[in-house]
XYZ file of C-alpha atoms in Angstrom:
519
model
C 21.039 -7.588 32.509
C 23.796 -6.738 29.927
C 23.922 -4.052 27.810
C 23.217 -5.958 24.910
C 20.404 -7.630 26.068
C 19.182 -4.845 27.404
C 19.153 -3.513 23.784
C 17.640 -5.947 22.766
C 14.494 -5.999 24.535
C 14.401 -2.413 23.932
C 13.896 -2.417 20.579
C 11.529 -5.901 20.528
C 9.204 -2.776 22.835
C 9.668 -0.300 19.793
C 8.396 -2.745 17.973
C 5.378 -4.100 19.241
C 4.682 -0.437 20.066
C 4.612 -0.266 16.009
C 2.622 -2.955 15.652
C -0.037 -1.966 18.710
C 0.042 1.590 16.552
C -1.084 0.190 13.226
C -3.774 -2.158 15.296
C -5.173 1.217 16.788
C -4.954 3.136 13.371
C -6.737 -0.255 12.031
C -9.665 0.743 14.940
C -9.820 3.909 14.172
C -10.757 3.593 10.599
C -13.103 1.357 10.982
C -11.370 -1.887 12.277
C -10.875 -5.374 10.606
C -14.022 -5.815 8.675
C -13.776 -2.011 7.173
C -13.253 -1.101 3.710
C -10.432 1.748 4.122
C -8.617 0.975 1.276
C -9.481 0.233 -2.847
C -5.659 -1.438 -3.027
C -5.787 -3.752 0.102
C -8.582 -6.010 -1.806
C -7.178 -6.437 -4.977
C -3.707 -7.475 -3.418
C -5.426 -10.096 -1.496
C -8.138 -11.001 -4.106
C -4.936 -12.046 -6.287
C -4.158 -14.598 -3.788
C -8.139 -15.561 -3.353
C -8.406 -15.676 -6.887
C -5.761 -17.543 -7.544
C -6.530 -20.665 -5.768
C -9.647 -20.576 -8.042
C -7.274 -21.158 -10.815
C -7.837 -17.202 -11.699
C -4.311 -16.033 -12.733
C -3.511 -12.542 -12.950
C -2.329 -10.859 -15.916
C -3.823 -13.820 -18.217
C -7.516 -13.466 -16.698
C -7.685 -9.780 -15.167
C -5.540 -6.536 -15.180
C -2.924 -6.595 -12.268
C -0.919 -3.117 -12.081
C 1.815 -4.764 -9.475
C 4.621 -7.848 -9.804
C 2.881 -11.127 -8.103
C 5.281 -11.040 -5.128
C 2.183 -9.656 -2.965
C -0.155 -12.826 -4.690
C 2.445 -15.311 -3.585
C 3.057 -13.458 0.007
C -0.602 -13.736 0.876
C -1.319 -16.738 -0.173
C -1.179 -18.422 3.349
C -4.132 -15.737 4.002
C -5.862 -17.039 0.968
C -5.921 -20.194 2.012
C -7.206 -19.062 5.618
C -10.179 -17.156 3.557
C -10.410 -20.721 1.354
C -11.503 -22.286 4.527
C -13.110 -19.486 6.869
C -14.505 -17.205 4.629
C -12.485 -14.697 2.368
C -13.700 -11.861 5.054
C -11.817 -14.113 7.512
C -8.647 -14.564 5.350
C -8.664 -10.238 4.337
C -8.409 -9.979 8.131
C -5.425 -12.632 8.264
C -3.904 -10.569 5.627
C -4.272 -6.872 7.230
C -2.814 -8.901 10.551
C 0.177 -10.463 8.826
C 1.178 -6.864 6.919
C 0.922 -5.504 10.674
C 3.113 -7.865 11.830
C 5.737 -7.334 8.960
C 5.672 -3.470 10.270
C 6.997 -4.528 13.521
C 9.459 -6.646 12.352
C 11.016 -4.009 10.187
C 10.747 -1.692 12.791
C 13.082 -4.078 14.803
C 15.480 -5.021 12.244
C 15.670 -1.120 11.667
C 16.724 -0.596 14.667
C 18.993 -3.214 14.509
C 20.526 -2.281 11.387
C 21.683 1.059 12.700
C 22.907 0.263 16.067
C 25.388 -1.974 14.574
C 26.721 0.190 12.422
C 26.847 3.736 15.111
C 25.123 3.364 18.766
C 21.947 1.138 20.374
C 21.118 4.999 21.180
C 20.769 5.635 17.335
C 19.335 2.406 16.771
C 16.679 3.339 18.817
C 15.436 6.454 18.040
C 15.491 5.033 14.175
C 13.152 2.374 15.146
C 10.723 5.094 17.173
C 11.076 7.039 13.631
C 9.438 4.360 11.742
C 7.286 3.047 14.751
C 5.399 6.658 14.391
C 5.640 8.232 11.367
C 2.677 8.712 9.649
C 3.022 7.542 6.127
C 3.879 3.795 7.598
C 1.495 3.932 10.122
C -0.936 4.767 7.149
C 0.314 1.928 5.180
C 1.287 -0.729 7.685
C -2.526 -0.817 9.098
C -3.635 -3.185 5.934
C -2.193 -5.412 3.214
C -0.703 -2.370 1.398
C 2.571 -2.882 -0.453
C 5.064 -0.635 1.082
C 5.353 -2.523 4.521
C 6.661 -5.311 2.646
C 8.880 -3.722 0.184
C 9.930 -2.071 3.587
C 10.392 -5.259 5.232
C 12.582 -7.100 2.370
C 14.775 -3.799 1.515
C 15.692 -3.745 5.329
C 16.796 -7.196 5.365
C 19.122 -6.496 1.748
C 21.093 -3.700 3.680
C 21.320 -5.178 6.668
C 23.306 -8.565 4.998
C 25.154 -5.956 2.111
C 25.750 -3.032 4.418
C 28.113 -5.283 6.286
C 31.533 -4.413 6.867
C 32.718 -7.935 5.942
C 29.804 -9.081 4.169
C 30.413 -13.342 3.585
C 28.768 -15.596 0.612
C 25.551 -16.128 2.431
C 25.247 -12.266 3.348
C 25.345 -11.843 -1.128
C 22.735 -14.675 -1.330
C 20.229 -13.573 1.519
C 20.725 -9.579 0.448
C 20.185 -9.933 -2.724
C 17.447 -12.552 -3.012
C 15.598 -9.976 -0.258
C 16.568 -7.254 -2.979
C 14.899 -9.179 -5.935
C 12.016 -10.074 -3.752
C 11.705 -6.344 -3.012
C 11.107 -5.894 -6.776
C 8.835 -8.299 -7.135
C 6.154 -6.306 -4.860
C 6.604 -3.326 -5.715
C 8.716 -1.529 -8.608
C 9.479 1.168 -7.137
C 12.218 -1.561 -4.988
C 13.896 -1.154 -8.748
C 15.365 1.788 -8.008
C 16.246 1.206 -4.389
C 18.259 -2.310 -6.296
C 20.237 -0.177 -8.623
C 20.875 2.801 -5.990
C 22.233 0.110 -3.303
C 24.255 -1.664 -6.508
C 25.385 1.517 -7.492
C 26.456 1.731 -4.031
C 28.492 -1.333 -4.124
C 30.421 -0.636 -6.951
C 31.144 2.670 -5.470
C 32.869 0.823 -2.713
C 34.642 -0.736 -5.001
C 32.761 -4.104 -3.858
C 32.572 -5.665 -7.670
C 32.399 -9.063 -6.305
C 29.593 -8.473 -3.855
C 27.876 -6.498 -6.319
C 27.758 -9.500 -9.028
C 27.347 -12.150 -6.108
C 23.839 -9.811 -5.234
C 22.565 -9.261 -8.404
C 23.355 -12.743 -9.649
C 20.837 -13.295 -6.427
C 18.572 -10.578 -6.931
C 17.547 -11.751 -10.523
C 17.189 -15.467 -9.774
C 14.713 -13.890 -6.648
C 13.102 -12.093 -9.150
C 12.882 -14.850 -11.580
C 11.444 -17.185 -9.353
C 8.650 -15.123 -8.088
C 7.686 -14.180 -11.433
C 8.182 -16.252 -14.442
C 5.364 -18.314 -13.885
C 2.755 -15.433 -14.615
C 5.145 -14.311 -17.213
C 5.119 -17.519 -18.687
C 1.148 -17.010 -18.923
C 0.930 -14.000 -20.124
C 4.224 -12.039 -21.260
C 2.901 -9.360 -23.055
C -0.166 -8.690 -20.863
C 2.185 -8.720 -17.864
C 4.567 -6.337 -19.598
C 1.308 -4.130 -20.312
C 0.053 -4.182 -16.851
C 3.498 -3.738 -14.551
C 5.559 -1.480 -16.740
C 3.671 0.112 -19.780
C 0.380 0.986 -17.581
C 2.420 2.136 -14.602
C 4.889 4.459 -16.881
C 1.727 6.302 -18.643
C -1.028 6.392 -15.337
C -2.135 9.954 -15.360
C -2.150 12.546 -12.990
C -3.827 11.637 -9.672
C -3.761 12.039 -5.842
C -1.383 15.138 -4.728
C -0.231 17.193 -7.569
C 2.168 19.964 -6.496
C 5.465 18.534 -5.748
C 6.740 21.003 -2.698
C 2.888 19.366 -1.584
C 3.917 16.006 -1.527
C 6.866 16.986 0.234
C 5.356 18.441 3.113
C 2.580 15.746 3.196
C 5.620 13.191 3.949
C 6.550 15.640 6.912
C 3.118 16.045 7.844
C 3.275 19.019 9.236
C 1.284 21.344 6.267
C -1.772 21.879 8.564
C 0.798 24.253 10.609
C 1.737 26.512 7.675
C -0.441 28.414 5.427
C 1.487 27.248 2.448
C 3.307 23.764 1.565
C 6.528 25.962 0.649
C 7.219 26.360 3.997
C 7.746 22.837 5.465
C 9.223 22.196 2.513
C 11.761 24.424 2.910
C 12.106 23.910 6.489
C 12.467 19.867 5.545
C 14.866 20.362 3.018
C 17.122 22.306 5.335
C 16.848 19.429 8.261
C 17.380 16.668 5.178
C 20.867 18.798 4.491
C 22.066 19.100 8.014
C 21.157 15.071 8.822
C 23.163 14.863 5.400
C 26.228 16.333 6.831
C 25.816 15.183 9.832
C 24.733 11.198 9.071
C 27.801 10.885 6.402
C 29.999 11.194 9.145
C 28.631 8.136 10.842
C 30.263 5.561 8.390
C 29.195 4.415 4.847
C 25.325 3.552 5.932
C 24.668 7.653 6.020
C 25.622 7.504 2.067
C 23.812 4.837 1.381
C 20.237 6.319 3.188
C 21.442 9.560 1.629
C 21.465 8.076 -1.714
C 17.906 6.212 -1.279
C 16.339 9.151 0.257
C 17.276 11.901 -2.609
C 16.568 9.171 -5.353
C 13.190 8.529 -3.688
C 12.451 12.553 -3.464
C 13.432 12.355 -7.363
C 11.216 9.290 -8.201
C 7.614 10.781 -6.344
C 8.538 14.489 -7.679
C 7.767 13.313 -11.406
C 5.733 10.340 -10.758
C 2.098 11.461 -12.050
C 0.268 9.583 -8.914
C 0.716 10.174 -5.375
C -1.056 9.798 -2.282
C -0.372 9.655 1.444
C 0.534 6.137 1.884
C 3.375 6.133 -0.549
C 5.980 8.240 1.172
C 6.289 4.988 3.853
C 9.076 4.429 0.909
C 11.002 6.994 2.547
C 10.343 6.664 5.496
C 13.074 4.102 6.681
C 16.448 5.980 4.670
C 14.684 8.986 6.342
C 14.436 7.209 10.029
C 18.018 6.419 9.839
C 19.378 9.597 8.559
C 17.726 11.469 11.397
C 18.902 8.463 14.080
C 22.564 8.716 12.411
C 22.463 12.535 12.735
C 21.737 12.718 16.074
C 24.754 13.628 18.864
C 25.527 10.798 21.716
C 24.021 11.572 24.956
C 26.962 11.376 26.176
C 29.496 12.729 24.438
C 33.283 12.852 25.407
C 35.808 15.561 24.804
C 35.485 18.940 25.968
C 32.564 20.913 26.119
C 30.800 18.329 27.856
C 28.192 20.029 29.051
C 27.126 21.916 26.143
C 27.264 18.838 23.580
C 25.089 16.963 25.803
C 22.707 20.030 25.977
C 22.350 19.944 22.335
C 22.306 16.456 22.185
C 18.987 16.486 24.281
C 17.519 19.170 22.605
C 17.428 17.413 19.290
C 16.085 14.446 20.621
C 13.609 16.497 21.916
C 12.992 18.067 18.588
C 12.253 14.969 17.447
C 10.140 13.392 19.454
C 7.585 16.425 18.728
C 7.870 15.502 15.374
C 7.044 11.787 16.350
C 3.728 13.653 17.886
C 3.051 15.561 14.713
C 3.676 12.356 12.657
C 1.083 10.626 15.541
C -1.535 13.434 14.760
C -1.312 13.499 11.095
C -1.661 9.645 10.943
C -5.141 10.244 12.824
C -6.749 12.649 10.691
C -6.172 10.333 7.528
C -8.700 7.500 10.012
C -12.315 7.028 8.287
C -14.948 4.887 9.800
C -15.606 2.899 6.868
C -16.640 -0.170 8.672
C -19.174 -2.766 7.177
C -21.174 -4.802 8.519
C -19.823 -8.412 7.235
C -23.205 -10.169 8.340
C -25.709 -8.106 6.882
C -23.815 -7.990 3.801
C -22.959 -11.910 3.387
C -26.770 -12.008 3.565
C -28.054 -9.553 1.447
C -25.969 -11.383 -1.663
C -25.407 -14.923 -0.186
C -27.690 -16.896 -2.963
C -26.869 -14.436 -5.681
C -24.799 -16.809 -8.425
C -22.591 -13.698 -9.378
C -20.988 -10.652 -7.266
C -19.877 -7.690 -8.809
C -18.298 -4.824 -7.213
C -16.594 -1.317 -8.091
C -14.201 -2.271 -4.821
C -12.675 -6.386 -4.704
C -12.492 -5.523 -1.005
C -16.702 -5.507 -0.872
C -16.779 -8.930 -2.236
C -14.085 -9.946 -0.131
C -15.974 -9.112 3.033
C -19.171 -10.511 1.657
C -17.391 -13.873 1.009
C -18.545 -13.974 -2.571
C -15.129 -14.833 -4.051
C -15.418 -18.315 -5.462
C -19.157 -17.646 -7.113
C -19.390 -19.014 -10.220
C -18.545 -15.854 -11.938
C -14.958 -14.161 -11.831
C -14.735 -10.924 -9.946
C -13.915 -7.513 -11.626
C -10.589 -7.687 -9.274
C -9.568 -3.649 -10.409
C -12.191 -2.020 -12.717
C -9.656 1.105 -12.245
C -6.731 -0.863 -12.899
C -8.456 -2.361 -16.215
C -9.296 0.934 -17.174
C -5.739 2.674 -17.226
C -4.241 -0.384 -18.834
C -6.419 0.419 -21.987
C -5.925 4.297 -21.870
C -5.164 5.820 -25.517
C -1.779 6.936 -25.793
C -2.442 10.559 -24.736
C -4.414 11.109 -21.525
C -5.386 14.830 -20.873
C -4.130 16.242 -17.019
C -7.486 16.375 -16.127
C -8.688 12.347 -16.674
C -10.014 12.204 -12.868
C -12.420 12.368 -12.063
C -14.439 12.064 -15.589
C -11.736 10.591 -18.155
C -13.046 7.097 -17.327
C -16.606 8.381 -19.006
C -14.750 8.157 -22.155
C -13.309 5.075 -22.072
C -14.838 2.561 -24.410
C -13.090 -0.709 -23.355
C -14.258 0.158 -19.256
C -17.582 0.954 -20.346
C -18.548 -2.197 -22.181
C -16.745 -4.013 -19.725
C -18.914 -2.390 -17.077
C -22.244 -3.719 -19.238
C -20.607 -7.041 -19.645
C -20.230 -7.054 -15.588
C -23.666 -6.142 -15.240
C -25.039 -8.218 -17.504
C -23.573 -11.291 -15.963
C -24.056 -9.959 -12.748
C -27.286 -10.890 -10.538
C -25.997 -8.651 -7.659
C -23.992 -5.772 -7.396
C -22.005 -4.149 -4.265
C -21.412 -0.424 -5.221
C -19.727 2.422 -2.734
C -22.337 5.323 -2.988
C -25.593 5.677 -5.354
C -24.559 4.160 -8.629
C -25.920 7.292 -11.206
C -24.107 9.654 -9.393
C -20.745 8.287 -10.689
C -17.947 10.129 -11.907
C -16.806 6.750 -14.495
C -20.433 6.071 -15.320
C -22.199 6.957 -18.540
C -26.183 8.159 -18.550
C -26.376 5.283 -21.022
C -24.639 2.979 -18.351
C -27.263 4.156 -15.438
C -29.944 3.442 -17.824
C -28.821 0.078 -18.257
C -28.536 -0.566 -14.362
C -32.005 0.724 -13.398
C -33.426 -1.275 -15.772
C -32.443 -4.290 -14.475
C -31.699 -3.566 -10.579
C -33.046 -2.854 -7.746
C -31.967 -1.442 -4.232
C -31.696 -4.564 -1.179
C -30.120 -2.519 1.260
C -26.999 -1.161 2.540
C -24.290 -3.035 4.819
C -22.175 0.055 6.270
C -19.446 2.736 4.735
C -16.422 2.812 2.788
C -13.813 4.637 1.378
C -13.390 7.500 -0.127
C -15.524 9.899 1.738
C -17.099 7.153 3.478
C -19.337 6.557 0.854
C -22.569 3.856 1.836
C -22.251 0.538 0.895
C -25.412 -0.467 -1.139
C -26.435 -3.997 -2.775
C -28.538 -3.752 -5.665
C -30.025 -7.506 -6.572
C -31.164 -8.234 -10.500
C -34.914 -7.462 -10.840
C -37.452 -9.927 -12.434
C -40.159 -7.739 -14.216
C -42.489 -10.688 -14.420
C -42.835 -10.553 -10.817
C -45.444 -8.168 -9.095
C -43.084 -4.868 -7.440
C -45.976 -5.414 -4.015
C -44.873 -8.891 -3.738
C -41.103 -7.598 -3.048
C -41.873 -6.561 0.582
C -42.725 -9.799 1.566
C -40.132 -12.158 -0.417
C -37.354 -12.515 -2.453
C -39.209 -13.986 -5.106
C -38.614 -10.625 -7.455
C -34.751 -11.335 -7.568
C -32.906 -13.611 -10.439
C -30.537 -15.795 -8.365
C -31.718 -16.006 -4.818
């Protein structure tokens, strides 16, 4: 077999490795049916939703571009015709997928441009590291803003980059935009890049590309709704307060992983920074791709340091500049020149290091598994004649296959909320802010009222974003049917509540359903 082939195969292992990895973190936390995630079901609700002719931005608050509505919109159309719990699990397989393919075209990417040595070890970076392995398990985001940035360096990274290298980069670069905005700043850092190079042509040739990508993907929802769209992607994202991980040297050493070894997050931090600064030296030597991942990584570091939300998924955004940094750092095995012996030593030894850290990365992936699982059956019944569905979590009503009732889901009640927060929000708005929201709270009544059966995560009066005038209102006019499993956070139970009839005698419940409005 030649080399090349060789290669080849090699890194098509890495890759379904990747992909078996997400699969098993997808098991562990509760498998396909479970309810891990609040973002997973509102990505793939927009796609649901929209083949009901329910258009975000016009009909419901949608924080994200539409490139994720249009991207799962095959899986829509699976749920359309199986069952929406059918097409959420066509969705979480698909964004699995997508992680092993950038996990090969990673590797790819950097063993043309230094070693298949380097290329390798880039692609085991990303195949294991915990943030992606976090994100990649379901239809999060960052695995395809992942998957389209790879593709836009790989055709503009070129040393001879032709016409169709400019068209396929940079429509993959405006497409990256389109899911998530954060691929903004990854455009105008690789741009920047460009122009750096002295590569004006390319540059225009890309962005000429990148727009019409963009454009494309989303002028039809802007054409629906301009200013709501402008609201929900740019204005609401740019004022969200505080939430998730806080302390910035803490975020830091959550991307690492490794803060359950040190007593305080300053000290992977440190530690990290020092590693980032000696791959730094060490990676620009490799050729202009080390500048480039240099670049992306620092600009990312500067983006989550003053970005008021953060959790554990989101550093998969740095994961890939950080994979190839490391993978471009690294020595050859086997080096020429003189001291042989001791360059190969060293050589080993940091591939060593770094396949601990591929085991810390493994470990820290694990403890962030839940067994949030539902039971899709028992929940399908418990609400299958109810005329409208409501839910504090789209991915509930997903996996009850209550999508296309009559009613239209409450797709993000916490995405509503923080597009119609007051123009100062105080540090401390979780968990209670929502309590003083007037908009989400007769928008909760108006859900309720229209409602005749409600999936909630936990016991609905112990809410943090409920009112005791809210609660009122809900035991008034529900009643408990029974629970269907757990979800996240803190694997709270899933519990149905059905409308109650008061003309009807409470003994006569046991026995039928004749107390409940719609069933």
């Amino acid at each position: 077999m030649s080399p090349a082939r060789r290669q080849a195969w090699l890194l098509a292992a890495v890759a379904a490795v990747a992909s078996l990895l997400r699969v098993v973190m997808l098991a562990h936390s509760g498998g396909w049916h479970s309810a891990i995630e609040y973002d997973d079901g509102v990505h793939y609700g927009s796609s649901a939703l929209l083949l009901h002719g329910v258009v975000p931005y016009r009909d419901y608050a949608f924080l994200q571009p539409p490139g994720i509505t249009w991207l799962l919109m095959p899986c829509a159309v699976v749920g359309r015709l199986l069952g929406d719990a059918s097409g959420l699990v066509v969705a979480r397989l698909a964004t699995i997928v997508v992680a092993g393919a950038t996990t090969l075209l990673l590797g790819r990417l950097v063993a043309k441009s230094s070693s298949p040595q380097r290329g390798l070890v880039a692609a085991a970076f990303y195949a294991v590291a915990a943030p992606a392995l976090v994100a990649g398990r379901t239809a999060m985001l960052e695995p395809w803003l992942d998957l389209f940035l790879v593709i836009a360096y790989d055709r503009l990274a070129r040393p001879s980059p032709k016409s169709r290298d400019a068209l396929i980069g940079g429509a993959a670069l405006g497409l990256a935009v389109t899911v998530k905005a954060w691929g903004l700043v990854a455009a105008l850092v690789l741009i920047g890049w460009l122009l750096v190079r002295h590569r004006r042509a390319l540059a225009a040739r890309a962005s000429l590309a990148a727009a019409g990508a963009a454009a494309t993907v989303c002028l039809p929802f802007f054409v629906l709704a301009p200013g709501r769209m402008v609201t929900d992607v740019i204005t609401t994202q740019l004022s969200r307060p505080a939430d998730g991980t806080q302390d910035t040297f803490a975020r830091w050493a959550q991307l690492i992983a490794v803060r359950p070894l040190f007593a305080h997050p300053y000290v992977p931090a440190a530690l990290a920074a020092f590693a980032l600064a000696g791959c730094a030296i060490a990676a620009l030597r490799r050729g202009p791709l080390g500048a480039l991942m240099l670049a992306q990584f620092v600009a990312g570091l500067a983006m989550f340091a003053v970005s008021p939300p953060y959790f554990f998924h989101y550093g998969d955004y740095l994961i890939m500049p950080a994979a190839v940094l490391v993978a471009l750092a690294l020595p050859a095995l086997v080096p020429l020149g003189r001291l042989t012996r001791v360059r190969k030593s060293l050589a080993w030894v940091a591939v060593w290091i770094v396949a601990m850290g591929g085991v810390v990365q493994l470990g820290a992936a694990w403890t962030q598994g839940q067994a949030a699982t539902v039971n899709v059956a028992r929940l399908t019944a418990l609400v299958r004649e109810a005329r409208c569905v409501v839910s504090d979590q789209m991915v509930l009503i997903e996996l009850a296959n209550a999508t296309g009732r009559t009613c239209h889901p409450w797709v993000d009640p916490r995405g509503t909320a923080l597009s119609e927060l007051p123009a100062r929000v105080p540090a401390t708005f979780y968990p209670y802010g929502f309590r003083g929201l007037t908009k989400f709270q007769r928008q909760w009544r108006a859900q309720l009222a229209a409602s005749t059966a409600v999936i909630l995560t936990g016991p609905p009066c112990r809410r943090a974003d409920w009112t005791p005038l809210l609660c009122h209102q809900f035991e008034n006019d529900f009643r408990y049917a029974g629970s269907a499993g757990r979800a996240s956070p803190a694997l709270l139970p899933v519990q149905v509540w059905r409308r109650f009839d008061p003309r009807v005698d409470p003994r006569d419940l046991h026995s039928n359903d004749a107390g409940w409005l719609g069933v």
